[in-house]
């Protein structure tokens, strides 16, 4: 069918394209494979520096010890709580707020819209935010991690443009039947918006799960440490003893290097497990956001 | 039939006239249920975005925790003068600009290239595998990524230093050496985000009409020429949009990233405005000075985005707003 024949430049292009992508993929995977190998290699292999790409002298004791340790599991549960409560509330408020803002013909709506968008361009900065959280007595409360992050204006704009793409006739018939806004929103609009809501919920969830800055600022009670704070203690401050809170005897058999690798792996695996299942949603969502937004 | 249509038509005309006469206030009142839906979102906005904006007034005070904003002494531009004369701040400002410029120059074009090249791959299974792999690091937190790279770049037994030593080189202390620390920051930022940042360009490419490629192909254009004359121009609006958005965060060279990676030995090359605000503000409790630094940061960021958008509208007839 094609009149154009494959020329030398086409072959060269293909070789370059596939070569480039293979190198890119390997560079991305390398650090992950390396740390995984270290987490399951035996200590003598680690100490003698023989672990490169593949595990040497396979063992999973360190990994098991890290996962079952009190500090890790507590931090993990706290992160699960913050992420699930935070995501649920955020997606609810964001989806509700986006609805009136999609009615641009209403008086005053465009001004309120400007108020939201302005916060994307200008913010008070770290110290005023910190002082506010302290004034509200939210230091050492998990709400300090949730409430300020509940409205992301960017996410709201994506949802708003999705609403604007829905046919207006859907709402009009319901309005003629006397339905109020909240009925229309919850019965008609939200059920039709599931793809975009799922994507934005995923973005919020990733944000809450990976947040390091706010817990660092607002949480100093060891009992409320999130997973990212626990990771910081182990990775940056080399607090490996606390990482598995075992007796000194047990620690003798595990090098700090191996505990560090195991903690990183234990925190990465949950994300890697759910990620392939979520991929199709976020790609769809980004498409919606970019085409309309 | 007519009897049924006429009353409906009349009713429609009547409501149209009524609508016209209706004052703004009545429109608001009639849609009060819609406005009420704004309440929770607006409250959160006022509390967590606008109150901190009011809080920047402490940059013009000698803020004291016990007196609060209302009773603290006003000192005018003293904090800003202190800022301009601080050699430490100048170093931090230079670091911020350098790291940010490296990130734009080196990392902004790569996602565009990735999108263009992925667009050339017809073997879908391969394409999908590559995409799955390169998006993944975006979902890992900075602490995890710091952990990954501290492991792989470890001077004693990291993979990279093993290779350097194998070739007869001296091991490099990547996280302790001012001459390489910025490169580590830029490389790891690229490792995390270049795949993810390609998504938006991939989406834009998917929006280009396939007929254009077919027509070009019939005219005998090679695939390289098609990339140059169809794909790249098709991406241009998205490229400009992303560049303007990027301008706004020039002074945020990656605060969270650097906080998880640096240590006092590399403050000289790695301390950026965000980390400096954190250290002076919460570390030394110098609230007013640190707020002044933060305000400087916000104002410059704001000016950059607004002027970038103005420039883009004038020259290219396109902007974000």
Coordinates of C-alpha atoms in Angstrom, one line a residue:
Chain A
X1 CA 0.0 0.0 0.0
X2 CA 2.8 2.4 1.0
X3 CA 4.6 4.0 -1.9
X4 CA 7.5 5.1 0.3
X5 CA 10.1 2.3 0.4
X6 CA 12.3 1.6 3.4
X7 CA 15.5 3.4 2.9
X8 CA 18.8 3.2 4.7
X9 CA 17.8 6.2 6.9
X10 CA 14.7 4.3 8.0
X11 CA 16.8 1.3 9.1
X12 CA 19.2 3.6 10.9
X13 CA 16.3 5.3 12.6
X14 CA 14.9 2.0 13.8
X15 CA 18.2 0.8 15.2
X16 CA 18.6 4.1 17.0
X17 CA 15.1 4.1 18.4
X18 CA 15.2 0.5 19.7
X19 CA 18.7 0.9 21.0
X20 CA 17.9 4.1 22.8
X21 CA 14.8 2.6 24.5
X22 CA 16.7 -0.5 25.6
X23 CA 19.4 1.6 27.2
X24 CA 16.8 3.8 28.8
X25 CA 14.9 0.8 30.2
X26 CA 18.1 -0.7 31.6
X27 CA 19.3 2.5 33.2
X28 CA 15.9 2.8 34.9
X29 CA 15.9 -0.8 36.2
X30 CA 19.6 -1.0 37.3
X31 CA 19.4 0.8 40.7
X32 CA 16.3 -1.2 41.6
X33 CA 17.8 -4.5 40.7
X34 CA 21.0 -3.6 42.5
X35 CA 19.4 -2.7 45.7
X36 CA 17.1 -5.8 45.5
X37 CA 20.2 -8.0 45.1
X38 CA 21.8 -6.4 48.1
X39 CA 18.7 -7.0 50.2
X40 CA 18.7 -10.7 49.6
X41 CA 22.4 -11.4 49.5
X42 CA 24.3 -12.9 52.4
X43 CA 26.5 -10.7 54.6
X44 CA 29.8 -12.2 53.7
X45 CA 29.1 -11.4 50.0
X46 CA 28.0 -7.8 50.9
X47 CA 31.0 -7.2 53.0
X48 CA 33.5 -8.5 50.5
X49 CA 31.8 -6.3 47.8
X50 CA 30.8 -9.1 45.5
X51 CA 27.2 -8.2 45.0
X52 CA 26.7 -6.4 41.7
X53 CA 23.7 -7.2 39.6
X54 CA 22.6 -10.6 40.9
X55 CA 22.2 -11.8 44.5
X56 CA 25.1 -13.7 46.0
X57 CA 24.4 -16.3 48.7
X58 CA 20.7 -15.9 48.8
X59 CA 18.9 -15.2 52.1
X60 CA 15.7 -13.4 53.1
X61 CA 16.1 -13.2 56.9
X62 CA 17.0 -9.5 56.8
X63 CA 14.0 -8.7 54.6
X64 CA 11.7 -10.8 56.9
X65 CA 13.2 -9.1 60.0
X66 CA 12.7 -5.6 58.6
X67 CA 9.1 -6.3 57.5
X68 CA 8.1 -7.9 60.8
X69 CA 9.8 -5.2 62.9
X70 CA 7.7 -3.1 65.1
X71 CA 9.0 0.3 63.8
X72 CA 8.4 -0.7 60.1
X73 CA 5.0 -2.1 60.5
X74 CA 3.8 0.8 62.7
X75 CA 5.0 3.4 60.2
X76 CA 3.5 1.3 57.3
X77 CA 0.1 1.3 59.0
X78 CA 0.2 5.0 59.7
X79 CA 1.0 5.7 56.1
X80 CA -1.9 3.5 55.0
X81 CA -4.3 5.4 57.3
X82 CA -3.1 8.8 56.1
X83 CA -3.2 7.8 52.5
X84 CA -6.7 6.2 52.6
X85 CA -8.4 8.9 54.7
X86 CA -6.6 11.7 52.8
X87 CA -7.4 10.3 49.4
X88 CA -11.1 9.7 50.2
X89 CA -11.6 13.2 51.6
X90 CA -9.6 15.0 48.9
X91 CA -11.3 13.4 46.0
X92 CA -14.7 14.1 47.5
X93 CA -14.0 17.8 48.1
X94 CA -12.2 18.3 44.8
X95 CA -15.0 16.7 42.8
X96 CA -17.6 18.7 44.6
X97 CA -15.7 22.0 44.3
X98 CA -15.1 21.5 40.6
X99 CA -18.8 21.3 39.8
X100 CA -19.9 24.9 40.5
X101 CA -16.7 26.1 39.0
X102 CA -17.7 24.4 35.7
X103 CA -20.8 26.6 35.6
X104 CA -19.0 29.7 34.2
X105 CA -22.2 31.5 33.3
X106 CA -23.1 31.9 36.9
X107 CA -22.3 35.4 38.4
X108 CA -19.2 35.5 40.5
X109 CA -17.9 32.1 39.4
X110 CA -15.1 33.4 37.3
X111 CA -13.9 35.5 40.2
X112 CA -13.8 32.5 42.5
X113 CA -12.0 30.6 39.8
X114 CA -9.3 33.3 39.7
X115 CA -9.0 33.0 43.5
X116 CA -8.3 29.3 43.1
X117 CA -5.9 29.6 40.2
X118 CA -4.0 32.5 41.9
X119 CA -2.9 30.0 44.6
X120 CA -1.0 28.0 41.9
X121 CA 1.1 31.1 41.2
X122 CA 1.7 32.5 44.6
X123 CA 2.0 31.0 48.1
X124 CA 2.9 32.1 51.5
X125 CA 5.9 29.9 51.9
X126 CA 7.2 27.5 54.4
X127 CA 7.2 29.5 57.6
X128 CA 3.7 31.0 57.5
X129 CA 2.4 27.6 56.7
X130 CA 4.2 26.1 59.6
X131 CA 3.0 28.8 62.0
X132 CA -0.6 28.3 60.8
X133 CA -0.4 24.5 61.5
X134 CA 1.0 25.3 65.0
X135 CA -1.8 27.9 65.7
X136 CA -4.4 25.3 64.7
X137 CA -2.7 22.8 67.2
X138 CA -2.2 20.3 64.4
X139 CA 1.5 19.6 65.2
X140 CA 1.7 15.9 65.9
X141 CA -1.7 15.3 64.5
X142 CA -2.1 13.3 61.3
X143 CA -4.6 15.9 60.2
X144 CA -1.7 18.2 59.5
X145 CA -0.7 15.8 56.7
X146 CA -4.2 15.6 55.3
X147 CA -6.0 19.0 55.5
X148 CA -3.6 21.3 53.8
X149 CA -3.2 18.9 50.9
X150 CA -6.9 18.3 50.4
X151 CA -7.4 20.7 47.5
X152 CA -4.9 20.5 44.7
X153 CA -6.0 23.2 42.2
X154 CA -4.3 21.5 39.3
X155 CA -6.3 18.2 40.0
X156 CA -9.5 20.3 40.3
X157 CA -8.9 21.9 36.9
X158 CA -8.6 18.5 35.3
X159 CA -11.9 17.3 36.8
X160 CA -13.6 20.6 35.9
X161 CA -12.6 20.3 32.3
X162 CA -13.9 16.8 32.3
X163 CA -17.3 18.0 33.6
X164 CA -17.4 20.6 30.9
X165 CA -17.0 17.9 28.3
X166 CA -20.2 16.1 29.4
X167 CA -23.3 16.8 27.3
X168 CA -25.5 19.5 28.9
X169 CA -28.7 17.8 28.0
X170 CA -28.1 15.2 30.8
X171 CA -28.4 17.9 33.4
X172 CA -31.2 19.9 31.8
X173 CA -33.7 17.1 31.9
X174 CA -33.0 16.4 35.6
X175 CA -33.4 20.2 36.3
X176 CA -36.8 20.3 34.6
X177 CA -37.8 17.4 36.9
X178 CA -36.9 19.7 39.8
X179 CA -33.6 18.1 40.9
X180 CA -31.2 20.2 43.0
X181 CA -27.5 20.6 42.2
X182 CA -26.3 18.0 44.7
X183 CA -28.7 15.4 43.3
X184 CA -27.5 16.1 39.8
X185 CA -23.9 16.0 40.9
X186 CA -24.1 12.8 42.9
X187 CA -26.6 10.9 40.8
X188 CA -25.6 11.9 37.3
X189 CA -22.2 13.7 37.0
X190 CA -20.1 11.7 39.4
X191 CA -21.1 8.3 38.1
X192 CA -20.2 9.5 34.6
X193 CA -16.8 10.8 35.8
X194 CA -15.4 7.6 37.2
X195 CA -12.4 7.4 34.9
X196 CA -11.1 10.8 35.7
X197 CA -11.9 10.5 39.4
X198 CA -10.0 7.2 39.6
X199 CA -7.0 8.8 38.0
X200 CA -7.0 11.9 40.3
X201 CA -7.6 9.6 43.3
X202 CA -4.5 7.7 42.3
X203 CA -2.5 11.0 42.1
X204 CA -3.7 12.1 45.5
X205 CA -2.9 8.6 46.9
X206 CA 0.7 8.7 45.5
X207 CA 1.1 12.2 46.9
X208 CA 0.0 11.2 50.4
X209 CA 2.0 8.0 50.4
X210 CA 5.2 9.6 49.2
X211 CA 4.9 12.9 51.2
X212 CA 8.1 13.5 53.1
X213 CA 8.1 17.2 53.7
X214 CA 5.0 17.7 55.7
X215 CA 5.6 14.8 58.2
X216 CA 9.1 16.1 58.6
X217 CA 7.7 19.5 59.5
X218 CA 4.7 18.6 61.6
X219 CA 5.3 15.1 63.1
X220 CA 7.9 14.6 65.8
X221 CA 6.1 12.0 67.9
X222 CA 7.9 8.7 67.2
X223 CA 4.7 6.9 67.5
X224 CA 3.2 8.8 64.6
X225 CA 6.1 8.4 62.2
X226 CA 5.0 7.7 58.6
X227 CA 6.8 5.3 56.4
X228 CA 8.8 8.0 54.7
X229 CA 10.1 9.3 58.0
X230 CA 11.0 5.8 59.1
X231 CA 12.9 5.4 55.8
X232 CA 14.7 8.6 56.4
X233 CA 15.9 7.3 59.8
X234 CA 17.3 4.2 58.2
X235 CA 18.6 5.5 54.9
X236 CA 19.9 9.0 55.8
X237 CA 20.6 8.7 59.5
X238 CA 21.8 5.1 59.4
X239 CA 19.6 4.3 62.4
X240 CA 19.6 0.6 61.5
X241 CA 19.3 -0.6 65.1
X242 CA 16.0 1.1 65.4
X243 CA 15.0 -0.3 62.0
X244 CA 14.5 -3.8 63.3
X245 CA 14.6 -3.1 67.1
X246 CA 16.3 -6.4 67.9
X247 CA 18.9 -7.2 70.5
X248 CA 22.6 -6.5 69.7
X249 CA 23.2 -10.2 69.2
X250 CA 20.7 -10.4 66.4
X251 CA 22.2 -7.3 64.8
X252 CA 25.6 -8.9 64.7
X253 CA 24.4 -11.1 61.9
X254 CA 23.1 -8.3 59.8
X255 CA 25.2 -5.6 58.3
X256 CA 23.8 -2.0 58.3
X257 CA 24.2 -2.1 54.5
X258 CA 21.9 -5.1 54.2
X259 CA 19.3 -3.6 56.6
X260 CA 19.2 -0.4 54.6
X261 CA 18.8 -2.2 51.3
X262 CA 16.1 -4.4 52.8
X263 CA 14.1 -1.4 54.2
X264 CA 14.2 0.3 50.8
X265 CA 13.0 -2.9 49.1
X266 CA 10.3 -3.5 51.7
X267 CA 8.9 0.0 51.1
X268 CA 9.2 -0.2 47.3
X269 CA 7.6 -3.6 46.7
X270 CA 4.0 -2.5 47.6
X271 CA 4.1 0.2 45.0
X272 CA 5.7 -2.1 42.4
X273 CA 2.9 -4.6 43.0
X274 CA 0.0 -2.3 42.5
X275 CA 1.6 -0.1 39.8
X276 CA 1.0 -2.3 36.7
X277 CA -2.7 -2.6 37.5
X278 CA -3.1 1.1 37.9
X279 CA -1.2 2.0 34.7
X280 CA -4.1 2.0 32.3
X281 CA -6.1 4.3 34.5
X282 CA -3.5 7.0 34.9
X283 CA -2.6 7.0 31.2
X284 CA -6.3 7.5 30.4
X285 CA -6.5 10.3 32.9
X286 CA -3.4 12.1 31.7
X287 CA -4.9 12.0 28.2
X288 CA -8.2 13.5 29.4
X289 CA -6.3 16.2 31.3
X290 CA -4.0 17.2 28.5
X291 CA -6.4 17.1 25.6
X292 CA -9.0 19.3 27.4
X293 CA -6.9 21.3 29.8
Chain B
X1 CA -49.8 18.2 17.6
X2 CA -50.0 21.9 17.4
X3 CA -51.9 22.3 20.6
X4 CA -49.1 20.5 22.4
X5 CA -46.2 22.4 20.9
X6 CA -47.7 25.9 21.2
X7 CA -48.0 26.0 25.0
X8 CA -44.5 24.7 25.3
X9 CA -43.2 27.2 22.9
X10 CA -45.0 30.0 24.7
X11 CA -43.6 28.8 27.9
X12 CA -40.1 28.8 26.5
X13 CA -40.5 32.4 25.2
X14 CA -41.8 33.6 28.5
X15 CA -38.9 32.1 30.4
X16 CA -36.5 33.6 28.0
X17 CA -38.0 37.0 28.6
X18 CA -38.0 36.4 32.3
X19 CA -34.4 35.3 32.2
X20 CA -33.4 38.5 30.5
X21 CA -35.1 40.6 33.1
X22 CA -33.8 38.7 36.0
X23 CA -31.2 40.5 37.9
X24 CA -27.8 39.0 38.8
X25 CA -29.0 38.7 42.4
X26 CA -32.0 36.5 41.3
X27 CA -29.8 34.3 39.2
X28 CA -27.6 33.8 42.2
X29 CA -30.6 33.1 44.4
X30 CA -32.0 30.6 41.9
X31 CA -28.7 28.7 41.8
X32 CA -28.0 29.0 45.5
X33 CA -27.7 25.2 45.8
X34 CA -24.9 25.2 43.2
X35 CA -23.1 28.0 45.1
X36 CA -23.4 26.1 48.4
X37 CA -21.4 23.3 47.0
X38 CA -18.4 25.7 47.0
X39 CA -18.4 26.1 50.8
X40 CA -16.0 23.3 51.8
X41 CA -13.6 23.9 49.0
X42 CA -13.5 27.7 49.6
X43 CA -13.1 27.3 53.4
X44 CA -10.0 25.0 52.8
X45 CA -8.7 27.5 50.3
X46 CA -9.0 30.5 52.6
X47 CA -7.6 28.6 55.6
X48 CA -4.7 26.9 54.0
X49 CA -3.7 29.1 51.1
X50 CA -4.8 32.7 51.8
X51 CA -4.1 32.9 55.6
X52 CA -0.5 31.8 54.9
X53 CA -0.4 34.6 52.3
X54 CA -1.4 37.0 55.0
X55 CA 1.3 35.4 57.2
X56 CA 4.1 36.8 54.9
X57 CA 3.8 40.1 56.7
X58 CA 6.2 38.7 59.3
X59 CA 8.9 39.2 56.7
X60 CA 8.5 42.9 57.5
X61 CA 8.6 42.3 61.2
X62 CA 10.9 41.1 63.9
X63 CA 8.6 38.3 64.6
X64 CA 8.4 37.0 68.1
X65 CA 6.5 33.8 68.8
X66 CA 5.0 35.1 72.1
X67 CA 3.8 38.4 70.7
X68 CA 2.4 36.9 67.5
X69 CA 1.8 38.8 64.2
X70 CA -0.4 41.5 65.8
X71 CA 2.1 42.6 68.5
X72 CA 5.5 42.0 66.9
X73 CA 7.6 45.0 66.0
X74 CA 7.5 46.3 62.4
X75 CA 11.0 46.6 60.9
X76 CA 10.3 47.5 57.2
X77 CA 12.8 46.1 54.8
X78 CA 15.4 45.2 57.3
X79 CA 15.1 41.5 56.6
X80 CA 15.5 42.0 52.9
X81 CA 18.5 44.2 53.4
X82 CA 20.1 41.5 55.5
X83 CA 19.2 39.0 52.8
X84 CA 20.9 41.0 50.0
X85 CA 24.1 41.4 52.1
X86 CA 24.3 37.8 53.1
X87 CA 27.0 36.0 51.2
X88 CA 25.4 32.7 52.4
X89 CA 22.2 33.7 50.7
X90 CA 24.0 34.6 47.5
X91 CA 25.7 31.2 47.4
X92 CA 22.3 29.5 48.0
X93 CA 20.7 31.7 45.2
X94 CA 23.5 30.8 42.8
X95 CA 23.1 27.1 43.6
X96 CA 19.4 27.3 43.1
X97 CA 19.8 28.9 39.6
X98 CA 22.5 26.5 38.6
X99 CA 20.7 23.3 39.5
X100 CA 17.5 24.6 38.0
X101 CA 19.2 25.6 34.7
X102 CA 21.0 22.3 34.5
X103 CA 17.7 20.6 35.0
X104 CA 16.0 22.6 32.3
X105 CA 18.8 22.4 29.7
X106 CA 19.6 18.8 30.2
X107 CA 16.3 17.3 31.3
X108 CA 13.6 19.2 29.5
X109 CA 14.4 18.1 25.9
X110 CA 14.8 14.4 26.8
X111 CA 11.1 13.7 27.4
X112 CA 10.3 15.3 24.0
X113 CA 12.9 13.0 22.4
X114 CA 11.5 10.0 24.2
X115 CA 8.0 10.8 23.0
X116 CA 9.1 11.3 19.4
X117 CA 11.1 8.0 19.4
X118 CA 8.3 6.0 21.1
X119 CA 6.0 7.3 18.4
X120 CA 8.2 5.6 15.8
X121 CA 7.8 2.2 17.5
X122 CA 5.2 0.0 15.8
X123 CA 5.9 -3.1 17.9
X124 CA 3.3 -2.5 20.6
X125 CA 4.4 -5.1 23.2
X126 CA 7.9 -3.5 23.2
X127 CA 6.5 0.0 23.4
X128 CA 4.2 -0.9 26.3
X129 CA 7.0 -2.6 28.2
X130 CA 9.4 0.4 27.8
X131 CA 6.6 2.8 28.9
X132 CA 5.8 0.7 32.0
X133 CA 9.5 0.7 33.0
X134 CA 10.2 4.4 32.5
X135 CA 7.0 5.7 34.2
X136 CA 7.7 3.6 37.3
X137 CA 10.3 5.8 39.1
X138 CA 7.8 8.6 39.2
X139 CA 5.8 6.6 41.8
X140 CA 8.8 6.2 44.2
X141 CA 9.3 8.7 46.9
X142 CA 12.5 10.8 47.1
X143 CA 13.6 9.0 50.3
X144 CA 13.4 5.7 48.5
X145 CA 15.3 7.1 45.5
X146 CA 18.0 8.6 47.7
X147 CA 18.3 5.1 49.3
X148 CA 18.6 3.5 45.9
X149 CA 21.3 5.8 44.7
X150 CA 23.2 5.9 48.0
X151 CA 23.4 2.1 47.6
X152 CA 24.4 2.1 43.9
X153 CA 26.8 5.1 44.3
X154 CA 28.3 3.9 47.7
X155 CA 32.1 4.5 47.7
X156 CA 32.8 1.1 49.4
X157 CA 30.7 -1.4 47.5
X158 CA 28.3 0.4 45.1
X159 CA 27.9 -0.8 41.6
X160 CA 29.2 2.4 40.0
X161 CA 32.4 2.6 42.0
X162 CA 33.0 -1.1 41.5
X163 CA 33.0 -0.4 37.7
X164 CA 35.3 2.7 38.2
X165 CA 37.7 0.6 40.2
X166 CA 37.6 -2.2 37.7
X167 CA 38.8 0.2 35.1
X168 CA 41.6 1.4 37.5
X169 CA 40.0 4.6 38.7
X170 CA 39.7 6.0 42.2
X171 CA 36.3 5.6 43.9
X172 CA 34.2 8.8 44.0
X173 CA 32.3 9.9 47.1
X174 CA 29.3 11.1 45.2
X175 CA 27.3 12.3 48.1
X176 CA 30.3 14.0 49.9
X177 CA 32.0 15.7 47.0
X178 CA 31.1 19.3 46.1
X179 CA 32.4 18.9 42.5
X180 CA 29.9 16.1 41.7
X181 CA 27.0 16.6 44.0
X182 CA 25.0 18.8 41.6
X183 CA 25.5 16.2 38.9
X184 CA 24.0 13.5 41.2
X185 CA 21.0 15.8 41.9
X186 CA 20.4 16.5 38.2
X187 CA 20.9 12.8 37.2
X188 CA 18.6 11.4 39.9
X189 CA 15.9 14.0 39.1
X190 CA 16.1 12.9 35.5
X191 CA 16.0 9.2 36.4
X192 CA 12.8 9.8 38.4
X193 CA 10.9 12.0 36.0
X194 CA 12.0 12.0 32.4
X195 CA 9.8 9.0 31.5
X196 CA 6.8 10.4 33.3
X197 CA 7.3 13.9 31.8
X198 CA 7.2 12.3 28.3
X199 CA 3.5 11.3 28.9
X200 CA 2.1 14.7 28.0
X201 CA 4.1 14.8 24.8
X202 CA 3.0 11.2 23.9
X203 CA -0.6 12.3 24.4
X204 CA -0.1 15.4 22.2
X205 CA 1.4 13.2 19.5
X206 CA -1.5 10.8 19.7
X207 CA -3.7 13.8 18.8
X208 CA -2.0 14.5 15.5
X209 CA -4.0 13.3 12.5
X210 CA -2.7 10.1 10.9
X211 CA -3.6 11.4 7.4
X212 CA -0.8 13.9 7.6
X213 CA 1.8 11.1 7.9
X214 CA 0.1 9.1 5.1
X215 CA 0.1 12.1 2.8
X216 CA 3.8 12.8 3.6
X217 CA 4.7 9.2 3.1
X218 CA 3.0 9.1 -0.3
X219 CA 5.0 12.3 -1.2
X220 CA 8.1 10.3 -0.4
X221 CA 9.1 11.8 2.9
X222 CA 11.4 9.6 5.0
X223 CA 10.4 8.9 8.6
X224 CA 13.1 11.3 9.8
X225 CA 11.6 14.1 7.7
X226 CA 8.1 13.2 9.0
X227 CA 9.3 13.5 12.5
X228 CA 10.9 16.9 11.7
X229 CA 8.0 18.4 9.7
X230 CA 4.9 16.8 11.3
X231 CA 5.6 15.4 14.7
X232 CA 7.7 18.2 16.1
X233 CA 5.5 21.1 14.9
X234 CA 2.5 19.2 16.3
X235 CA 4.3 19.2 19.7
X236 CA 5.2 22.8 19.7
X237 CA 2.2 24.2 21.6
X238 CA 2.6 21.6 24.3
X239 CA 6.4 22.3 24.5
X240 CA 5.7 26.0 25.0
X241 CA 3.1 25.4 27.6
X242 CA 5.4 23.1 29.6
X243 CA 8.2 25.5 29.4
X244 CA 6.1 28.4 30.8
X245 CA 4.9 26.1 33.6
X246 CA 8.6 25.1 34.2
X247 CA 9.5 28.8 34.6
X248 CA 7.4 29.1 37.7
X249 CA 9.4 26.6 39.5
X250 CA 12.9 27.8 38.5
X251 CA 13.6 28.8 42.1
X252 CA 12.4 25.4 43.4
X253 CA 15.3 23.4 42.3
X254 CA 13.9 20.3 44.0
X255 CA 13.7 21.1 47.8
X256 CA 12.4 17.7 48.9
X257 CA 14.9 15.9 46.7
X258 CA 17.9 17.8 48.1
X259 CA 16.6 17.5 51.7
X260 CA 16.8 13.7 51.3
X261 CA 20.2 13.7 49.7
X262 CA 22.4 16.4 51.1
X263 CA 24.6 16.7 54.3
X264 CA 26.7 19.5 55.7
X265 CA 29.7 18.6 53.5
X266 CA 27.9 19.5 50.3
X267 CA 26.0 22.6 51.5
X268 CA 28.4 24.6 49.5
X269 CA 27.1 23.2 46.2
X270 CA 23.8 21.8 47.1
X271 CA 22.0 24.2 49.5
X272 CA 19.1 25.7 47.6
X273 CA 16.5 28.3 48.6
X274 CA 13.9 25.8 49.8
X275 CA 16.4 23.9 52.0
X276 CA 17.9 27.2 53.2
X277 CA 14.5 28.5 54.3
X278 CA 14.0 25.2 56.2
X279 CA 17.4 25.4 57.9
X280 CA 17.2 29.1 58.9
X281 CA 13.5 29.1 59.7
X282 CA 12.9 25.9 61.6
X283 CA 16.5 25.0 62.5
X284 CA 17.6 28.4 63.8
X285 CA 14.0 29.7 64.5
X286 CA 14.8 32.8 62.5
X287 CA 11.2 33.1 61.3
X288 CA 11.2 36.6 59.9
X289 CA 14.4 36.3 57.9
X290 CA 13.4 32.9 56.6
X291 CA 9.9 34.2 55.6
X292 CA 11.6 37.1 53.7
X293 CA 13.7 34.5 51.8
X294 CA 10.5 32.6 51.0
X295 CA 8.7 35.7 49.9
X296 CA 11.5 36.6 47.6
X297 CA 11.2 33.1 46.1
X298 CA 7.4 33.4 45.6
X299 CA 7.6 36.9 44.1
X300 CA 10.3 35.9 41.6
X301 CA 8.5 32.7 40.6
X302 CA 5.2 34.7 40.1
X303 CA 7.0 37.3 37.9
X304 CA 8.6 34.6 35.9
X305 CA 5.4 32.8 35.1
X306 CA 3.3 35.9 34.4
X307 CA 6.0 37.4 32.1
X308 CA 6.6 34.0 30.4
X309 CA 2.9 33.8 29.7
X310 CA 2.8 37.4 28.4
X311 CA 5.8 36.8 26.2
X312 CA 4.2 33.6 24.8
X313 CA 0.9 35.3 24.1
X314 CA 2.6 38.2 22.3
X315 CA 5.1 36.2 20.2
X316 CA 3.4 32.9 19.8
X317 CA -0.3 33.9 20.3
X318 CA -0.7 31.2 22.9
X319 CA -0.6 31.2 26.7
X320 CA -1.8 29.4 29.7
X321 CA -4.5 32.0 30.4

